[in-house]
Amino acid sequence: MMAAVGASTSAMAKGGFLHSRAGSFLGRNWAACFLVAMVVVFSVTGRGFLSIPYFQNILHLSTMAILLAAAETFVIVTGGIDLSVGYIVGFSSVCSAQLMLRFQSAGLPPGACMVLGALGALALCLVPGVANGLVITRLKVPPFIATLGMGGIMNGLTLLWCQGFPVQGLPGPVSSIGNSYLLYIDPGKSLSFFSKPDYIPDSRIREILRLLPNSLIFLALVVLVLWFLLRRTRFGRHTYAIGGNMDAALRAGINVDAHIVKIYALSALLAGLGGAFNVFQTGIGNYTTFSSLYEFMAVAAVVIGGASLTGGKGRLAASIIGVLVLKVLESGLSISGVPPFYRYIAVGVLLTLAVIIDQLFPELTEKGGTA
Amino acid sequence: VNPARTATGGAPAFARSIGRGLGKRWVLVFLLLEITVFGLIAPGFFRYETIQLVLFYGTLVFLLATAELFVIVTGNGAIDLSVGYIVGFSSVVSSKLMAALVAAGWAPLAAIAVACAATLAIGLVPGLVNGLLVAYLKVPPFIATFSMLGAAHGVSLLLTKGVYVTDVPQLAGDIGSGHFLYIAPGGLVSFFRAPIVERGTAVAAIVPNIVVLAFAFIAVFAFVLKRTRFGQHLYAIGGSRDAASRSGIDVKRRLVSVYMLSSFLASLGGIVYVLMYVSGKSDAGSSLLIQAIAAVVIGGASMFGGSGTVWRTILGCLVIAVLETGLRIAAVPTYYTYVLVGAILIMAVVLEKLMPDPNR
């Protein structure tokens, strides 16, 4: 440790640490390094932090944040911003819950209610997304204003539909789907899929090993598809091209307007997915409160992941690391007994640091984030 | 209006001159339209009290929108997302200070005055940090001020432990609900204090105190932006940062001042909140950010900087405040306000582009 510090200070004396291999690795991956360091620290300070159930729980509770960060990554790479995602989450939650109730009272079986309710909500969420895209491309309204306005509209519509109260009384299996695991292992005795073995009462559920929450499998699938979309398809290349230089993208024959509409539709769809899945996790359809700040947290995660708000730069994996940095910080502080108020301050400090660190490595910025 | 240009052509020129006449005044037309519609659908809308209601409940947005305007004028992505939570922060700080000073045996009026002065001074700190981050460390304003939002929220939760501050002296509430001028029948006029009259006598209360307080500051800010060199520098910075800096304007120091002014007005908003609601609350202004930005944009300021005036921004605020009050009087669920503000926000930018600028 001492030797490493000594080496780095001497390298800095030459003015070269930032450009050395170790320095540029740190610069490029500081969020991941910080994440690892936090896990180490919290493992010491927080009892029960270093355990599979705890990590699974962090991921489980990050599902929506990761979906929103993924949405925001696509938008930010094009050089835009989507401030409506937070309220689209609430809209989607309330919408899918209301639809489920309607289908339930129409006499449909619970399974059909849930699937149709969630799909219906997702379809409706495309409307604000496409509207965002059209307002930005056709009416030339800056994305900040267009999506801020759309957020307000969705917030009002959501509150009108649920009258300011969470939607309750959903079909029974809803919350068990969102909160169960792929594998239930009672070591040496039994192994079962998707539901706990019958001989274990609810009160002893913590004594058996539960692996791979459904939320994680769902999330992994979505993220895999999105990663493929952003990195391996023409759609993804066009996304980076538009954010890097819109003129060049236009001259290269990319239909920029159509692409941007698709990007905002995708963003709203992912927010809708987050909202619908939230219904499965909580068992209610809840609206988004003013102080939840989902959209800003998502932007924060993307920026911590190294994306630039000016576009052309950003990686899906890095954004997810950004979310995890925020979530591990939050839960690690609380398990270590730090009052929850500090996490707001910590997030602010971290976010500002992220940008300042990024500026220390201008050569990374110039090369762009596709490396 | 340029008469030489309006005189070219026949009927289309007439249409064009109407368009140009409306030009940037569409907000005024829209406001009149709103008032007409509410006059028709909301019984009892056309009363003197409505004006006071609009002003009273609009005060916080007036202050925050003015704050936001100063920041937005400087352009280049300048925005202050922290104003809403600075309202909460300063409402907590000022109410805590008032309570502490009163508990220490101070007279309520002195306690309130000192607490407010101290809060306004403390309220400069978040702005100073925002400004330093934006100007010197080149952190994008969106990120810097969002970080400050988190910090302000965290600190005020820390101070309150998550509960409201309610032990505010009664006098604060009296000031907040009081009016500047009272007129009793028989020519009895009194300032600040309701005159002592027989029970049942109607006393006209004119202009709430907090509105007077807010507009005293807003007038000073309007003067600063329009008539001082500092204000002209802000427009210059918003127009072109490079040009401003080459013509010898100390851009960095100006930016720091702008964010400090913004958080100063937001702190004043926090004090107004305490006077209005006789409590301090950590998320007092969290719903106001969108309204403040919307008012600035409806008032015709460009998000890219270099344009916008305080009075147009106030007009933008009035569009929102009249809407909110009108809907309330018409007994329509207030949730419609969110929908309509969002829609008007987007429409404002579109109309601004369609309408020709009369000054150009």
Coordinates of C-alpha atoms in Angstrom, one line a residue, chain A:
Chain A
M1 CA 0.0 0.0 0.0
M2 CA 2.7 2.4 1.1
A3 CA 4.8 1.4 -1.9
A4 CA 1.9 2.0 -4.3
V5 CA 1.3 5.4 -2.8
G6 CA 5.0 6.2 -3.1
A7 CA 5.1 5.1 -6.7
S8 CA 2.1 7.1 -7.6
T9 CA 3.3 10.3 -5.9
S10 CA 6.7 10.0 -7.7
A11 CA 4.9 9.4 -11.0
M12 CA 2.8 12.5 -10.2
A13 CA 5.9 14.5 -9.6
K14 CA 6.9 13.7 -13.2
G15 CA 3.4 14.9 -14.1
G16 CA 2.8 11.5 -15.6
F17 CA 0.6 9.5 -13.2
L18 CA -2.6 10.5 -15.0
H19 CA -1.1 9.3 -18.2
S20 CA 0.6 6.2 -16.9
R21 CA -1.1 2.9 -17.5
A22 CA -2.2 2.5 -13.9
G23 CA -3.5 6.1 -13.9
S24 CA -5.5 5.8 -17.1
F25 CA -6.9 2.4 -15.9
L26 CA -8.1 4.1 -12.7
G27 CA -9.4 7.0 -14.6
R28 CA -11.4 4.9 -17.0
N29 CA -12.7 2.5 -14.3
W30 CA -12.7 4.6 -11.2
A31 CA -16.4 3.9 -10.6
A32 CA -15.8 0.2 -10.7
C33 CA -12.8 0.6 -8.4
F34 CA -14.8 2.7 -6.1
L35 CA -17.5 0.1 -6.0
V36 CA -15.0 -2.6 -5.1
A37 CA -13.5 -0.4 -2.4
M38 CA -16.9 0.3 -0.9
V39 CA -17.8 -3.3 -0.8
V40 CA -14.5 -4.0 1.0
V41 CA -15.1 -1.2 3.5
F42 CA -18.8 -2.0 4.2
S43 CA -17.9 -5.7 4.6
V44 CA -15.8 -4.6 7.6
T45 CA -18.2 -1.9 9.0
G46 CA -21.5 -3.5 8.3
R47 CA -22.5 -6.8 9.9
G48 CA -24.1 -9.2 7.3
F49 CA -23.1 -7.0 4.4
L50 CA -20.8 -9.5 2.8
S51 CA -23.4 -12.2 2.0
I52 CA -25.2 -13.5 -1.0
P53 CA -28.7 -12.7 0.3
Y54 CA -27.6 -9.1 0.9
F55 CA -26.1 -8.6 -2.5
Q56 CA -29.1 -10.2 -4.2
N57 CA -31.3 -7.8 -2.2
I58 CA -29.4 -4.8 -3.4
L59 CA -29.8 -6.0 -7.0
H60 CA -33.4 -6.8 -6.4
L61 CA -34.1 -3.3 -5.1
S62 CA -32.1 -1.7 -8.0
T63 CA -34.2 -3.2 -10.7
M64 CA -36.1 -0.1 -11.6
A65 CA -33.1 2.2 -11.2
I66 CA -31.0 0.0 -13.6
L67 CA -33.8 0.1 -16.2
L68 CA -34.1 3.9 -15.9
A69 CA -30.3 4.2 -16.1
A70 CA -30.3 2.0 -19.2
A71 CA -33.0 4.2 -20.8
E72 CA -31.1 7.4 -19.9
T73 CA -27.9 5.9 -21.4
F74 CA -29.5 5.6 -24.8
V75 CA -30.9 9.1 -24.6
I76 CA -27.7 10.7 -23.2
V77 CA -25.5 9.0 -25.8
T78 CA -27.5 10.8 -28.5
G79 CA -26.8 14.1 -26.7
G80 CA -30.4 14.4 -25.3
I81 CA -31.9 14.0 -21.8
D82 CA -35.2 12.4 -20.7
L83 CA -36.6 14.0 -17.6
S84 CA -40.0 12.3 -18.1
V85 CA -38.9 8.7 -17.2
G86 CA -39.6 9.2 -13.4
Y87 CA -43.2 10.1 -13.9
I88 CA -43.6 7.5 -16.7
V89 CA -42.7 4.9 -14.1
G90 CA -45.5 6.0 -11.9
F91 CA -47.9 6.2 -14.9
S92 CA -47.0 2.7 -15.9
S93 CA -47.4 1.3 -12.3
V94 CA -50.8 2.9 -11.9
C95 CA -51.8 2.0 -15.4
S96 CA -50.9 -1.7 -15.2
A97 CA -52.5 -2.0 -11.8
Q98 CA -55.7 -0.4 -13.0
L99 CA -55.8 -2.5 -16.1
M100 CA -55.2 -5.7 -14.0
L101 CA -58.1 -4.7 -11.8
R102 CA -60.3 -4.1 -14.8
F103 CA -59.4 -7.5 -16.3
Q104 CA -59.9 -9.1 -13.0
S105 CA -63.4 -7.7 -12.6
A106 CA -64.1 -8.8 -16.2
G107 CA -63.5 -12.4 -14.9
L108 CA -60.2 -13.2 -16.5
P109 CA -57.8 -15.6 -14.8
P110 CA -55.1 -14.0 -12.7
G111 CA -52.3 -14.9 -15.1
A112 CA -54.1 -13.3 -18.1
C113 CA -54.9 -10.2 -16.0
M114 CA -51.3 -9.7 -15.1
V115 CA -49.8 -10.3 -18.5
L116 CA -52.4 -8.2 -20.3
G117 CA -52.3 -5.4 -17.6
A118 CA -48.5 -5.1 -17.9
L119 CA -48.5 -5.3 -21.7
G120 CA -51.3 -2.7 -21.9
A121 CA -49.3 -0.3 -19.7
L122 CA -46.2 -0.8 -21.8
A123 CA -48.1 0.0 -24.9
L124 CA -49.6 3.1 -23.4
C125 CA -46.1 4.2 -22.2
L126 CA -45.0 4.3 -25.9
V127 CA -47.3 7.3 -26.4
P128 CA -45.4 9.8 -24.2
G129 CA -42.1 8.4 -25.6
V130 CA -43.1 8.9 -29.2
A131 CA -44.6 12.2 -28.3
N132 CA -41.3 13.3 -26.7
G133 CA -39.4 12.3 -29.8
L134 CA -41.8 14.1 -32.2
V135 CA -41.9 17.2 -30.1
I136 CA -38.1 17.2 -30.1
T137 CA -37.5 16.5 -33.7
R138 CA -40.5 18.1 -35.5
L139 CA -41.2 21.0 -33.2
K140 CA -37.5 21.5 -32.3
V141 CA -38.2 21.9 -28.6
P142 CA -35.0 21.3 -26.6
P143 CA -35.1 17.8 -25.0
F144 CA -34.8 19.2 -21.5
I145 CA -38.0 21.2 -21.9
A146 CA -39.9 18.7 -23.9
T147 CA -39.4 15.9 -21.5
L148 CA -39.8 18.1 -18.4
G149 CA -43.2 19.1 -19.8
M150 CA -44.1 15.6 -20.6
G151 CA -43.1 14.5 -17.1
G152 CA -45.6 17.1 -15.7
I153 CA -48.3 15.8 -18.1
M154 CA -47.7 12.2 -17.1
N155 CA -47.6 13.1 -13.4
G156 CA -51.0 14.8 -13.7
L157 CA -52.6 12.0 -15.7
T158 CA -51.3 9.5 -13.2
L159 CA -52.7 11.4 -10.2
L160 CA -56.0 11.9 -12.0
W161 CA -56.3 8.2 -12.7
C162 CA -55.4 7.0 -9.2
Q163 CA -56.8 10.1 -7.3
G164 CA -53.6 10.4 -5.3
F165 CA -53.8 7.0 -3.7
P166 CA -51.9 3.8 -4.6
V167 CA -53.9 1.2 -6.5
Q168 CA -54.5 -1.8 -4.4
G169 CA -56.4 -5.1 -4.5
L170 CA -54.4 -6.8 -7.3
P171 CA -54.5 -10.5 -8.1
G172 CA -52.8 -12.5 -5.4
P173 CA -49.8 -13.9 -7.4
V174 CA -48.6 -10.5 -8.5
S175 CA -46.2 -9.8 -5.6
S176 CA -45.1 -13.4 -5.3
I177 CA -43.9 -13.4 -8.9
G178 CA -41.9 -10.2 -8.4
N179 CA -40.4 -11.4 -5.1
S180 CA -39.6 -15.1 -5.5
Y181 CA -36.4 -16.8 -6.6
L182 CA -35.4 -19.2 -9.3
L183 CA -33.8 -21.6 -6.8
Y184 CA -34.7 -22.6 -3.3
I185 CA -32.1 -24.9 -1.7
D186 CA -32.4 -26.5 1.6
P187 CA -28.9 -28.0 1.8
G188 CA -28.9 -31.7 1.7
K189 CA -32.7 -31.9 1.8
S190 CA -34.4 -30.4 -1.2
L191 CA -34.1 -28.2 -4.3
S192 CA -37.1 -26.5 -5.8
F193 CA -37.8 -23.9 -8.5
F194 CA -39.7 -20.7 -8.3
S195 CA -41.4 -21.4 -5.0
K196 CA -40.3 -22.5 -1.6
P197 CA -40.7 -26.1 -0.6
D198 CA -44.0 -26.6 1.1
Y199 CA -42.7 -28.0 4.4
I200 CA -40.9 -24.7 5.2
P201 CA -43.2 -22.2 6.8
D202 CA -42.9 -18.5 5.9
S203 CA -41.4 -17.8 9.3
R204 CA -38.4 -20.0 8.5
I205 CA -37.9 -18.7 4.9
R206 CA -34.6 -17.1 5.9
E207 CA -33.1 -20.4 6.9
I208 CA -32.9 -21.8 3.4
L209 CA -30.7 -20.7 0.6
R210 CA -32.6 -18.7 -2.1
L211 CA -30.7 -18.0 -5.3
L212 CA -31.3 -15.8 -8.3
P213 CA -34.3 -13.6 -7.7
N214 CA -36.8 -13.4 -10.6
S215 CA -36.1 -9.7 -10.8
L216 CA -32.5 -10.5 -11.5
I217 CA -33.3 -12.9 -14.3
F218 CA -35.7 -10.5 -15.8
L219 CA -33.2 -7.7 -15.5
A220 CA -30.4 -9.8 -17.0
L221 CA -32.5 -10.6 -20.0
V222 CA -33.4 -7.0 -20.6
V223 CA -29.9 -5.7 -20.2
L224 CA -28.5 -8.4 -22.5
V225 CA -30.9 -7.3 -25.2
L226 CA -30.1 -3.6 -24.7
W227 CA -26.4 -4.3 -24.6
F228 CA -26.7 -6.1 -27.9
L229 CA -28.8 -3.4 -29.3
L230 CA -26.3 -0.6 -28.4
R231 CA -23.0 -2.4 -29.2
R232 CA -23.7 -4.9 -31.9
T233 CA -26.3 -3.4 -34.2
R234 CA -26.6 -0.6 -36.7
F235 CA -29.1 1.0 -34.4
G236 CA -26.5 1.3 -31.7
R237 CA -23.8 2.6 -34.1
H238 CA -26.2 5.2 -35.3
T239 CA -27.0 6.2 -31.7
Y240 CA -23.3 6.9 -31.0
A241 CA -22.9 8.6 -34.4
I242 CA -25.8 11.0 -33.7
G243 CA -24.4 11.9 -30.3
G244 CA -20.9 12.3 -31.6
N245 CA -21.7 14.6 -34.4
M246 CA -25.2 15.2 -35.6
D247 CA -24.2 16.9 -38.9
A248 CA -21.9 14.1 -39.8
A249 CA -24.6 11.6 -39.0
L250 CA -27.0 13.5 -41.2
R251 CA -24.5 13.6 -44.1
A252 CA -23.8 9.9 -43.6
G253 CA -27.4 9.3 -44.5
I254 CA -28.8 8.4 -41.1
N255 CA -32.4 9.3 -40.7
V256 CA -31.6 11.3 -37.5
D257 CA -35.2 12.4 -36.7
A258 CA -36.6 8.9 -37.0
H259 CA -33.8 7.5 -34.9
I260 CA -34.3 10.1 -32.1
V261 CA -38.0 9.3 -32.0
K262 CA -37.1 5.6 -31.6
I263 CA -34.7 6.5 -28.8
Y264 CA -37.2 8.4 -26.8
A265 CA -39.8 5.6 -27.4
L266 CA -37.3 3.1 -26.2
S267 CA -36.6 5.2 -23.1
A268 CA -40.3 5.5 -22.3
L269 CA -40.7 1.8 -22.9
L270 CA -37.9 1.0 -20.4
A271 CA -39.4 3.4 -17.9
G272 CA -42.7 1.6 -18.4
L273 CA -41.1 -1.7 -17.9
G274 CA -39.6 -0.4 -14.6
G275 CA -43.0 0.8 -13.5
A276 CA -44.8 -2.4 -14.4
F277 CA -42.2 -4.5 -12.7
N278 CA -42.5 -2.3 -9.7
V279 CA -46.1 -3.4 -9.4
F280 CA -44.9 -7.0 -9.2
Q281 CA -42.3 -6.1 -6.6
T282 CA -44.6 -4.1 -4.3
G283 CA -48.0 -5.5 -5.1
I284 CA -49.5 -2.1 -5.6
G285 CA -49.6 0.5 -8.4
N286 CA -48.0 3.5 -7.0
Y287 CA -47.6 7.0 -8.5
T288 CA -44.3 8.9 -8.5
T289 CA -43.9 11.5 -5.8
F290 CA -42.2 14.8 -6.3
S291 CA -39.3 13.9 -4.0
S292 CA -38.5 10.5 -5.6
L293 CA -36.2 12.1 -8.2
Y294 CA -36.0 8.9 -10.2
E295 CA -35.0 10.6 -13.4
F296 CA -32.3 12.7 -11.8
M297 CA -30.8 9.6 -10.0
A298 CA -30.8 7.8 -13.3
V299 CA -28.9 10.7 -15.0
A300 CA -26.5 10.7 -12.0
A301 CA -25.8 7.0 -12.4
V302 CA -25.1 7.4 -16.1
V303 CA -22.8 10.3 -15.5
I304 CA -21.0 8.4 -12.7
G305 CA -20.6 5.7 -15.3
G306 CA -18.6 8.1 -17.4
A307 CA -21.1 9.3 -20.0
S308 CA -21.0 12.9 -21.1
L309 CA -24.1 15.0 -21.2
T310 CA -22.9 16.4 -24.5
G311 CA -23.4 13.0 -26.1
G312 CA -21.5 10.5 -28.1
K313 CA -20.1 8.8 -25.0
G314 CA -21.5 6.3 -22.6
R315 CA -21.6 2.5 -22.0
L316 CA -24.5 0.4 -20.7
A317 CA -22.3 -1.6 -18.3
A318 CA -20.7 1.5 -16.9
S319 CA -24.2 3.0 -16.3
I320 CA -25.2 -0.1 -14.4
I321 CA -22.0 0.2 -12.3
G322 CA -23.1 3.8 -11.7
V323 CA -26.4 2.6 -10.3
L324 CA -24.7 0.0 -8.1
V325 CA -22.3 2.6 -6.8
L326 CA -25.3 4.7 -5.6
K327 CA -27.2 1.7 -4.3
V328 CA -24.3 0.1 -2.5
L329 CA -23.4 3.4 -1.0
E330 CA -27.0 3.9 0.2
S331 CA -27.5 0.4 1.7
G332 CA -23.9 0.1 2.9
L333 CA -24.2 3.4 4.9
S334 CA -27.5 2.3 6.4
I335 CA -26.2 -1.2 7.4
S336 CA -23.2 0.5 8.9
G337 CA -25.5 2.6 11.1
V338 CA -25.0 6.0 9.3
P339 CA -28.3 8.0 9.4
P340 CA -30.0 7.9 6.0
F341 CA -29.8 11.7 5.6
Y342 CA -26.1 11.5 4.7
R343 CA -26.7 9.5 1.6
Y344 CA -28.2 12.4 -0.2
I345 CA -25.1 14.4 0.6
A346 CA -22.9 11.5 -0.4
V347 CA -24.6 11.1 -3.7
G348 CA -24.1 14.8 -4.5
V349 CA -20.4 14.7 -3.6
L350 CA -19.9 11.5 -5.6
L351 CA -21.6 12.9 -8.6
T352 CA -19.5 16.1 -8.7
L353 CA -16.4 14.1 -8.2
A354 CA -17.3 11.9 -11.1
V355 CA -17.4 14.8 -13.5
I356 CA -14.2 16.3 -12.1
I357 CA -12.3 13.0 -12.4
D358 CA -13.6 12.7 -16.0
Q359 CA -12.0 16.0 -16.7
L360 CA -8.6 14.9 -15.4
F361 CA -8.5 12.4 -18.2
P362 CA -9.3 14.5 -21.3
E363 CA -7.6 12.0 -23.6
L364 CA -10.3 9.5 -22.7
T365 CA -13.0 11.9 -23.5
E366 CA -11.5 12.7 -26.9
K367 CA -11.2 9.1 -27.8
G368 CA -14.9 8.7 -27.0
G369 CA -16.6 6.1 -25.0
T370 CA -16.9 3.4 -27.5
A371 CA -13.5 1.9 -26.7

